[in-house]
Amino acid sequence: MLAQFLQFTMSGLTVGAVYAIVGLGFTIIYNASGVLNFAQGEFVMIGGMVTVFAVAAGVPLPLAILLAIAVAAIVGVALHRLAIEPAKDASPVVLIIITIGGALVIRGIAQIVFDKQLHKLPGFSGDTPVNFMGASILPQALWVLGGSALIVTLVTLFFAKTMIGKAVLATAANRLAAQLVGVNTSVILAISFALSATIGAIAGILVTPITFTNYEVGTMLALKGFAALVLGGLGSPAGAILGGMVLGLCESLSAGYLSSTYKDAFAFLVMIAVLLVMPSGLLGKPSAERV
Amino acid sequence: MARLINNRWAELALVTGLIVLAGLLLPSNYYFRVGALVLISAIAAVGLNLLLGFAGQVSLGHAGFVGIGAYAVALLPTHWGVPTLASIFLGAAFSGVLALAIGRPILRLKGHFLAVATLGLGILVAMVLTNEARITGGPDGMPVPRLELLGTRIRAPEAWYWIAGGTLIISIVFAQNLLNSSTGRALRALHDSEVAARAAGINVARVKGIVFSISAVYASISGSLLALLNGHITPDTASFLNSIELVTMVVLGGMGSLVGSLVGAAVLVILPQALTVFHEYEHLLLGSFIIAIMIFLRDGIVPTLRKALLERKAPEDRV
Amino acid sequence: MSLLNPISLLSVSNIGISFGGIHAVDGVTFETSAGQIFSIIGPNGAGKTTLFNLISGVYRAESGIVMLGGEDVSTLPPEALAARGLARTFQNLQIFFRMSALENVMVGAHVHEKRRALSHLFGLPSTARENRGTRDAAMALLERLHLAGVTNRSAGSLSYGQLKRLEIARALASRPKILLLDEPAAGCNPTETAEIDEIIVEVAKSGVAIVLVEHDMKLVMGVSDRVLVLTQGRMLIEGTPEEVTNAPEVIEAYLGTGLPTMEASHD
Ligand SMILES: Nc1ncnc2c1ncn2[C@@H]1O[C@H](COP(=O)(O)OP(=O)(O)OP(=O)(O)O)[C@@H](O)[C@H]1O
Ligand SMILES: [Mg+2]
C-alpha cells in the first residue's frame, strides 16, 4: 500500500523534474524576451538524441553529453538569431507560431539526421532497481532528481551572482533601460536562449535512460512544460518548478490509481481546476491591470 | 465610405468567384479533392478567425473540435444508425455545447488560460479517440459511411468540392452577420480593450464564450465534411499539429480577414501536397515556411495585399 | 450630508484601496446627484483615477461602500454598473483601435441592445433594425462632438484630441445617468477644451450626474457645482468652487505647486 504509493510518488517526481526544467526553460526565455518558446521540448529531445547517437558512434558518455549540450545551445542561439530576432515586435500569437515553426524545423532535421526509432541510454549507475521501503527505485531516477536540483541551484546562482545573469535580469525588467546602461540586449537574449536550451538538454540526457526518446518527444514535453509554467504562475521560476512537480505527481498518481491511458488528461484537468481557484497560478502574483 | 459599405458584398463576391472559377478550371479528381480540402479547412479557419482574429483569443486545441465533428459522422451512423446529415448537426451541437461548458469558467480568467485549456481539451479528445479503440478503431482510425442524398452515395471529389464551397459561403455569410451585430462589435471591442468593453456594459466572459462556441461549431462541421470526403478517419485529425495548422492558416491569411482565412487554408493545404515529393523533408520545409511567412508577412497575406493596393490607388489619402 | 439622501445618484462612503502597502485611496466620502457636476482635483498620483476605477468596478474596494441610486454596488463588476447607468472615459485612452470611429460609439450603446447571439448570427431582420437604431444614435453623437468628418475612419488613425472626444461620445452612447470623465480635456488645445467644456455643461443640464477629474482649473472652477480635493489618496476638502479656492489648507497644500495653473497634459 505505502510501497505502491511511494513508487508512484517517486516516478511522479522524476517526470515532474523534467517538466519543471522545461518549465524553467520557458520562464527564462519568457522573462527575458516575453516569448513563449514552444520549441523548448526540442532541446530536451536534442539532449537525448545526440547523446544516444554519439555514444552509439563510440564517443565516451561524458564527451557525448558535453557534445549534446553544445549542440542544443547552438540550436537555441540559432533559433533566436534566425527566427525570433528578425520578428522582434510581432504580436505574441505570431511569436508563438514562429517558435512552433522552429520546433518543426528542429524535429524535421532530427528526423533526417537521426531516425524515427525509439532510443534509450543505459542508466548512468546501472539499471538495477534499488529497494526503498518496498518500492523499487531506478538509480537513474536519483540522477534525474539530483541533476534537476543542481540545475535549479546553478541557474539561481547564475542570476544572483554573475554579471551576465544580472544583465539578463536587468534586460527582463526593462529592456530600454538596460540598453541605456550599455547592456547589449541582443546578446543577452541569445544567452537566455542558450541557457534554457542547455538546461533542457541536460534534462533530456538525464531522463533518456528511463523514458526513451525519439525525434518527436519534444511536442508533449513542450506542452507539459507550458502547463507547468501556467500552473505555477507565468514568469515565476519557482512556480514553474513547483508546477512541473505537481503536474508530474498528478500524472503518475492518476496513472497508478485511476487509469494509465488518461494520465495526460488528468494532469491537464488538475491544472485547469487549480487555475479556476487560483487564476494567477500557485506562485504567481495577482496583477491588477492599470488603466 | 462606399468601400466600407460594399466591403461585405465584395468579400462574398470574391470568395464565390474564386470557388466557381477554380471549380470550372480544375482538371481532375485529384485536384477536386485538394480543392475540397482547401474549402473544408477554410470553414474551420473562418470560425477560428472569429475567435482569434476578431476577438483576439488564442485556441491551441481547435483540432479537437474538428476531431469531434469527424468522428460524429463516423461513429453515429456506424454504431447507432443515425443518418449522416443528422450526425453532422449532432456533432456540431455537441462541440458548441462542450465549448460553452468549458469556456464559461475558463474565459472568466485572463491571459493564456484559454490557450492552455484548449490545449488540454485538444489532447483529451485525441486521447479518447485513440484509446477507445473498441468503438473508434484506435490509432488506425475507422471507415466513414458515405453520405447518401436522394438515394445516391456522394463520393466523387467534384461533388464534395461543390458541397464544401456552398458550406463555406454560408459560413462566411453567418460570420459577416455576426460581425455586423451587437455581439460582433462586442467581440471586436474586447480584443482592443477589455476594460473599456466592460465599462461599456459588455459581459466579456459571455461574449468570449459565445464566439468560442461558434468557432467550435465551425470546426466541427469542417471535421464532418473532411471525414465524409476522405471516407476514413484517424485520431490524427484532432492532433496538436493540426490545431497549429489551423492557427497558422488564420494568421497567415490575415487575422480579421475572412477572405484571408480561405487564402491561408489554400496555402497550408496545397503546400504539403506539393511537398509530398520531399516526404522526408516535410516537417523541415513546413517549419521553415511558417517562420519565413511570419517574419516577412506578419500582418497576413490579405491585409498586406490590401494595404499595398490601397496605397497604390490613393497615395494622397493616407493618414 | 446623509447617505440616504433620496436624490443622490452616486454616493461613495469611506472607500479605500492600497497597492503594495501604499494607500492609493483612503477613506474618501462624497455624493452627487442628477444634473450636478462634481469635480475631483489633486496633484499627480493623488488617487483620482484609482477612485474612478473603484467606483466603476475595475478595482474592488478594500473598504467602504459605493451606492448607485440607493443600491449597494460595491462588489459589482463594471458591466453590471454600466447596465445600471454608469459610464466613464479613460485618462489613458482605451479606444477600440481596430474599429471605426462610428463602431466605437456604437459599442457604447451595447447596454441597450438585445443579447441574442443566434439572431445576430442568422442576421434576422430584428438585428438589422437594431443596427440601424444604434447607428443613427451614434452618428448623432459623432456630430455633436464634431467628429462627423471621421465617422468611417479607423480609430487608429485619429488625432489625440479626436480620440478624447471619441471616448466621450462612446460614454454618452449608453445614455448614462452618471458619467465619470477622467481628464477629458488633457492634451487638447483651447478650442477643443472650450468645446468639451460646453458639452459637459449641456450633458449635466440634461440631468446626468457628472463626476469630473481635470487638471485645467479654469474649466473645473467654471463648471463645477462642488469640488473635492484629493492628496495622497485622502480628502483634503470638499465644497463649492469658492470654498475650495479660498480654503487655507488648499492654498497651503498647493503652495509652491501653483494650484491654478497645475500642469495639464501628461500623456
Ligand atoms: N494597479 C496599480 N498597481 C499599483 N499601484 C497603482 C495601481 N493603480 C494606481 N496605483 C498607484 O496609486 C496611486 C494613485 O494613482 P492614480 O493613477 O489614481 O493617480 P491620479 O490622481 O489619477 O494621478 P494623475 O493626475 O497622474 O492621473 C499612484 O501612486 C499609483 O502609482
Ligand atoms: Mg489619473
PDB file of C-alpha atoms in Angstrom, chain B residues 102-276:
ATOM      1  CA  ILE B 102     -15.527  24.648 -20.893  1.00  0.00           C
ATOM      2  CA  GLY B 103     -15.447  28.247 -21.965  1.00  0.00           C
ATOM      3  CA  ARG B 104     -17.758  29.570 -19.290  1.00  0.00           C
ATOM      4  CA  PRO B 105     -15.457  29.032 -16.283  1.00  0.00           C
ATOM      5  CA  ILE B 106     -12.187  29.355 -18.174  1.00  0.00           C
ATOM      6  CA  LEU B 107     -12.962  32.528 -20.033  1.00  0.00           C
ATOM      7  CA  ARG B 108     -13.523  34.445 -16.838  1.00  0.00           C
ATOM      8  CA  LEU B 109      -9.760  34.251 -16.472  1.00  0.00           C
ATOM      9  CA  LYS B 110      -7.331  36.408 -18.377  1.00  0.00           C
ATOM     10  CA  GLY B 111      -4.232  35.774 -20.386  1.00  0.00           C
ATOM     11  CA  HIS B 112      -3.071  32.428 -21.648  1.00  0.00           C
ATOM     12  CA  PHE B 113      -5.764  30.390 -19.958  1.00  0.00           C
ATOM     13  CA  LEU B 114      -7.879  29.762 -22.992  1.00  0.00           C
ATOM     14  CA  ALA B 115      -4.730  28.641 -24.799  1.00  0.00           C
ATOM     15  CA  VAL B 116      -3.912  26.190 -22.023  1.00  0.00           C
ATOM     16  CA  ALA B 117      -7.441  24.936 -21.584  1.00  0.00           C
ATOM     17  CA  THR B 118      -7.986  24.382 -25.300  1.00  0.00           C
ATOM     18  CA  LEU B 119      -4.614  22.706 -25.498  1.00  0.00           C
ATOM     19  CA  GLY B 120      -5.745  20.317 -22.771  1.00  0.00           C
ATOM     20  CA  LEU B 121      -9.069  19.781 -24.494  1.00  0.00           C
ATOM     21  CA  GLY B 122      -7.463  19.005 -27.847  1.00  0.00           C
ATOM     22  CA  ILE B 123      -5.155  16.486 -26.244  1.00  0.00           C
ATOM     23  CA  LEU B 124      -8.027  14.934 -24.339  1.00  0.00           C
ATOM     24  CA  VAL B 125     -10.098  14.471 -27.490  1.00  0.00           C
ATOM     25  CA  ALA B 126      -7.193  12.939 -29.382  1.00  0.00           C
ATOM     26  CA  MET B 127      -6.540  10.669 -26.425  1.00  0.00           C
ATOM     27  CA  VAL B 128     -10.132   9.459 -26.168  1.00  0.00           C
ATOM     28  CA  LEU B 129     -10.245   8.794 -29.909  1.00  0.00           C
ATOM     29  CA  THR B 130      -7.029   6.802 -29.729  1.00  0.00           C
ATOM     30  CA  ASN B 131      -7.793   4.870 -26.577  1.00  0.00           C
ATOM     31  CA  GLU B 132     -11.429   3.934 -27.009  1.00  0.00           C
ATOM     32  CA  ALA B 133     -10.375   1.551 -29.744  1.00  0.00           C
ATOM     33  CA  ARG B 134     -13.443  -0.646 -29.285  1.00  0.00           C
ATOM     34  CA  ILE B 135     -15.650   1.926 -30.946  1.00  0.00           C
ATOM     35  CA  THR B 136     -13.194   4.276 -32.686  1.00  0.00           C
ATOM     36  CA  GLY B 137     -10.812   1.750 -34.153  1.00  0.00           C
ATOM     37  CA  GLY B 138      -7.931   3.213 -32.148  1.00  0.00           C
ATOM     38  CA  PRO B 139      -4.880   4.785 -33.765  1.00  0.00           C
ATOM     39  CA  ASP B 140      -5.695   3.210 -37.136  1.00  0.00           C
ATOM     40  CA  GLY B 141      -8.991   5.030 -37.253  1.00  0.00           C
ATOM     41  CA  MET B 142     -12.217   3.847 -38.809  1.00  0.00           C
ATOM     42  CA  PRO B 143     -14.124   3.998 -42.075  1.00  0.00           C
ATOM     43  CA  VAL B 144     -16.778   6.663 -42.545  1.00  0.00           C
ATOM     44  CA  PRO B 145     -20.087   5.638 -44.125  1.00  0.00           C
ATOM     45  CA  ARG B 146     -20.710   7.670 -47.262  1.00  0.00           C
ATOM     46  CA  LEU B 147     -23.289  10.389 -47.317  1.00  0.00           C
ATOM     47  CA  GLU B 148     -26.430   9.393 -49.165  1.00  0.00           C
ATOM     48  CA  LEU B 149     -28.519  12.107 -50.746  1.00  0.00           C
ATOM     49  CA  LEU B 150     -31.704  11.193 -52.647  1.00  0.00           C
ATOM     50  CA  GLY B 151     -30.615   7.608 -52.791  1.00  0.00           C
ATOM     51  CA  THR B 152     -27.202   8.249 -54.332  1.00  0.00           C
ATOM     52  CA  ARG B 153     -23.939   7.938 -52.452  1.00  0.00           C
ATOM     53  CA  ILE B 154     -21.826  11.023 -52.652  1.00  0.00           C
ATOM     54  CA  ARG B 155     -18.216  10.090 -53.133  1.00  0.00           C
ATOM     55  CA  ALA B 156     -16.960  11.983 -56.172  1.00  0.00           C
ATOM     56  CA  PRO B 157     -14.443  14.626 -55.101  1.00  0.00           C
ATOM     57  CA  GLU B 158     -16.114  17.004 -57.504  1.00  0.00           C
ATOM     58  CA  ALA B 159     -19.417  16.715 -55.646  1.00  0.00           C
ATOM     59  CA  TRP B 160     -17.620  17.328 -52.367  1.00  0.00           C
ATOM     60  CA  TYR B 161     -15.883  20.332 -53.832  1.00  0.00           C
ATOM     61  CA  TRP B 162     -19.237  21.995 -54.534  1.00  0.00           C
ATOM     62  CA  ILE B 163     -20.752  20.942 -51.225  1.00  0.00           C
ATOM     63  CA  ALA B 164     -17.742  22.342 -49.356  1.00  0.00           C
ATOM     64  CA  GLY B 165     -17.850  25.515 -51.431  1.00  0.00           C
ATOM     65  CA  GLY B 166     -21.530  26.079 -50.645  1.00  0.00           C
ATOM     66  CA  THR B 167     -20.934  25.429 -46.957  1.00  0.00           C
ATOM     67  CA  LEU B 168     -18.001  27.833 -46.904  1.00  0.00           C
ATOM     68  CA  ILE B 169     -20.079  30.590 -48.458  1.00  0.00           C
ATOM     69  CA  ILE B 170     -22.830  30.050 -45.893  1.00  0.00           C
ATOM     70  CA  SER B 171     -20.199  30.057 -43.147  1.00  0.00           C
ATOM     71  CA  ILE B 172     -18.880  33.378 -44.342  1.00  0.00           C
ATOM     72  CA  VAL B 173     -22.363  34.880 -44.553  1.00  0.00           C
ATOM     73  CA  PHE B 174     -23.048  33.851 -40.960  1.00  0.00           C
ATOM     74  CA  ALA B 175     -19.689  35.202 -39.836  1.00  0.00           C
ATOM     75  CA  GLN B 176     -20.450  38.511 -41.531  1.00  0.00           C
ATOM     76  CA  ASN B 177     -23.902  38.632 -39.925  1.00  0.00           C
ATOM     77  CA  LEU B 178     -22.352  38.127 -36.542  1.00  0.00           C
ATOM     78  CA  LEU B 179     -19.630  40.704 -37.072  1.00  0.00           C
ATOM     79  CA  ASN B 180     -22.188  43.279 -38.154  1.00  0.00           C
ATOM     80  CA  SER B 181     -24.186  42.950 -34.967  1.00  0.00           C
ATOM     81  CA  SER B 182     -24.058  43.984 -31.364  1.00  0.00           C
ATOM     82  CA  THR B 183     -22.369  40.711 -30.444  1.00  0.00           C
ATOM     83  CA  GLY B 184     -19.823  41.156 -33.226  1.00  0.00           C
ATOM     84  CA  ARG B 185     -18.965  44.684 -32.167  1.00  0.00           C
ATOM     85  CA  ALA B 186     -18.623  43.440 -28.611  1.00  0.00           C
ATOM     86  CA  LEU B 187     -16.196  40.697 -29.544  1.00  0.00           C
ATOM     87  CA  ARG B 188     -14.071  43.019 -31.640  1.00  0.00           C
ATOM     88  CA  ALA B 189     -14.121  45.617 -28.882  1.00  0.00           C
ATOM     89  CA  LEU B 190     -12.825  43.283 -26.212  1.00  0.00           C
ATOM     90  CA  HIS B 191      -9.882  42.452 -28.455  1.00  0.00           C
ATOM     91  CA  ASP B 192      -8.639  46.039 -28.217  1.00  0.00           C
ATOM     92  CA  SER B 193      -9.558  46.906 -24.645  1.00  0.00           C
ATOM     93  CA  GLU B 194     -11.279  44.566 -22.250  1.00  0.00           C
ATOM     94  CA  VAL B 195     -11.594  47.229 -19.620  1.00  0.00           C
ATOM     95  CA  ALA B 196     -13.295  49.677 -21.977  1.00  0.00           C
ATOM     96  CA  ALA B 197     -15.517  46.892 -23.276  1.00  0.00           C
ATOM     97  CA  ARG B 198     -16.629  46.044 -19.758  1.00  0.00           C
ATOM     98  CA  ALA B 199     -17.170  49.685 -18.911  1.00  0.00           C
ATOM     99  CA  ALA B 200     -19.461  49.821 -21.944  1.00  0.00           C
ATOM    100  CA  GLY B 201     -21.531  47.052 -20.395  1.00  0.00           C
ATOM    101  CA  ILE B 202     -20.146  44.101 -22.342  1.00  0.00           C
ATOM    102  CA  ASN B 203     -20.104  40.863 -20.398  1.00  0.00           C
ATOM    103  CA  VAL B 204     -16.695  39.871 -21.656  1.00  0.00           C
ATOM    104  CA  ALA B 205     -16.787  36.282 -20.409  1.00  0.00           C
ATOM    105  CA  ARG B 206     -20.182  35.715 -22.020  1.00  0.00           C
ATOM    106  CA  VAL B 207     -19.172  37.134 -25.379  1.00  0.00           C
ATOM    107  CA  LYS B 208     -15.931  35.178 -25.413  1.00  0.00           C
ATOM    108  CA  GLY B 209     -17.887  32.044 -24.568  1.00  0.00           C
ATOM    109  CA  ILE B 210     -20.284  32.651 -27.434  1.00  0.00           C
ATOM    110  CA  VAL B 211     -17.585  33.219 -30.028  1.00  0.00           C
ATOM    111  CA  PHE B 212     -15.588  30.248 -28.721  1.00  0.00           C
ATOM    112  CA  SER B 213     -18.665  28.098 -29.066  1.00  0.00           C
ATOM    113  CA  ILE B 214     -19.458  29.368 -32.563  1.00  0.00           C
ATOM    114  CA  SER B 215     -15.898  28.742 -33.685  1.00  0.00           C
ATOM    115  CA  ALA B 216     -16.140  25.215 -32.259  1.00  0.00           C
ATOM    116  CA  VAL B 217     -19.267  24.594 -34.344  1.00  0.00           C
ATOM    117  CA  TYR B 218     -17.435  25.766 -37.480  1.00  0.00           C
ATOM    118  CA  ALA B 219     -14.523  23.432 -36.686  1.00  0.00           C
ATOM    119  CA  SER B 220     -16.873  20.545 -36.064  1.00  0.00           C
ATOM    120  CA  ILE B 221     -18.713  20.974 -39.359  1.00  0.00           C
ATOM    121  CA  SER B 222     -15.412  21.211 -41.153  1.00  0.00           C
ATOM    122  CA  GLY B 223     -14.358  17.960 -39.469  1.00  0.00           C
ATOM    123  CA  SER B 224     -17.538  16.199 -40.550  1.00  0.00           C
ATOM    124  CA  LEU B 225     -17.054  17.222 -44.178  1.00  0.00           C
ATOM    125  CA  LEU B 226     -13.407  16.185 -44.019  1.00  0.00           C
ATOM    126  CA  ALA B 227     -14.349  12.730 -42.766  1.00  0.00           C
ATOM    127  CA  LEU B 228     -17.037  12.343 -45.422  1.00  0.00           C
ATOM    128  CA  LEU B 229     -14.655  13.431 -48.159  1.00  0.00           C
ATOM    129  CA  ASN B 230     -11.926  11.043 -47.068  1.00  0.00           C
ATOM    130  CA  GLY B 231     -14.137   8.086 -46.219  1.00  0.00           C
ATOM    131  CA  HIS B 232     -11.727   7.197 -43.447  1.00  0.00           C
ATOM    132  CA  ILE B 233     -10.703   8.977 -40.288  1.00  0.00           C
ATOM    133  CA  THR B 234      -7.894   8.718 -37.711  1.00  0.00           C
ATOM    134  CA  PRO B 235      -7.300  10.397 -34.329  1.00  0.00           C
ATOM    135  CA  ASP B 236      -4.600  12.469 -36.019  1.00  0.00           C
ATOM    136  CA  THR B 237      -7.401  14.783 -37.141  1.00  0.00           C
ATOM    137  CA  ALA B 238      -7.515  16.103 -33.582  1.00  0.00           C
ATOM    138  CA  SER B 239      -3.740  16.380 -33.118  1.00  0.00           C
ATOM    139  CA  PHE B 240      -1.885  19.349 -31.727  1.00  0.00           C
ATOM    140  CA  LEU B 241      -0.129  19.772 -35.056  1.00  0.00           C
ATOM    141  CA  ASN B 242      -3.470  20.191 -36.806  1.00  0.00           C
ATOM    142  CA  SER B 243      -4.522  22.777 -34.232  1.00  0.00           C
ATOM    143  CA  ILE B 244      -1.363  24.683 -35.006  1.00  0.00           C
ATOM    144  CA  GLU B 245      -2.002  24.416 -38.719  1.00  0.00           C
ATOM    145  CA  LEU B 246      -5.412  25.986 -38.198  1.00  0.00           C
ATOM    146  CA  VAL B 247      -3.933  28.847 -36.207  1.00  0.00           C
ATOM    147  CA  THR B 248      -1.292  29.313 -38.868  1.00  0.00           C
ATOM    148  CA  MET B 249      -3.933  29.443 -41.602  1.00  0.00           C
ATOM    149  CA  VAL B 250      -5.681  32.271 -39.790  1.00  0.00           C
ATOM    150  CA  VAL B 251      -2.543  34.270 -39.068  1.00  0.00           C
ATOM    151  CA  LEU B 252      -1.056  33.612 -42.488  1.00  0.00           C
ATOM    152  CA  GLY B 253      -4.192  34.662 -44.376  1.00  0.00           C
ATOM    153  CA  GLY B 254      -4.698  37.611 -42.097  1.00  0.00           C
ATOM    154  CA  MET B 255      -6.241  37.918 -38.664  1.00  0.00           C
ATOM    155  CA  GLY B 256      -9.555  39.657 -39.001  1.00  0.00           C
ATOM    156  CA  SER B 257      -9.897  38.928 -42.728  1.00  0.00           C
ATOM    157  CA  LEU B 258     -12.454  36.307 -43.758  1.00  0.00           C
ATOM    158  CA  VAL B 259     -11.080  36.106 -47.284  1.00  0.00           C
ATOM    159  CA  GLY B 260      -7.690  35.699 -45.648  1.00  0.00           C
ATOM    160  CA  SER B 261      -8.860  32.504 -43.991  1.00  0.00           C
ATOM    161  CA  LEU B 262      -9.553  30.991 -47.394  1.00  0.00           C
ATOM    162  CA  VAL B 263      -6.174  32.120 -48.683  1.00  0.00           C
ATOM    163  CA  GLY B 264      -4.396  30.816 -45.574  1.00  0.00           C
ATOM    164  CA  ALA B 265      -6.175  27.486 -45.880  1.00  0.00           C
ATOM    165  CA  ALA B 266      -5.257  27.257 -49.562  1.00  0.00           C
ATOM    166  CA  VAL B 267      -1.576  27.823 -48.867  1.00  0.00           C
ATOM    167  CA  LEU B 268      -1.397  25.416 -45.958  1.00  0.00           C
ATOM    168  CA  VAL B 269      -3.303  22.647 -47.707  1.00  0.00           C
ATOM    169  CA  ILE B 270      -1.688  22.942 -51.123  1.00  0.00           C
ATOM    170  CA  LEU B 271       1.864  23.392 -49.894  1.00  0.00           C
ATOM    171  CA  PRO B 272       2.211  19.998 -48.149  1.00  0.00           C
ATOM    172  CA  GLN B 273       0.568  18.340 -51.178  1.00  0.00           C
ATOM    173  CA  ALA B 274       3.245  19.907 -53.303  1.00  0.00           C
ATOM    174  CA  LEU B 275       5.841  18.854 -50.785  1.00  0.00           C
ATOM    175  CA  THR B 276       4.874  15.186 -50.606  1.00  0.00           C
TER     176      THR B 276
END
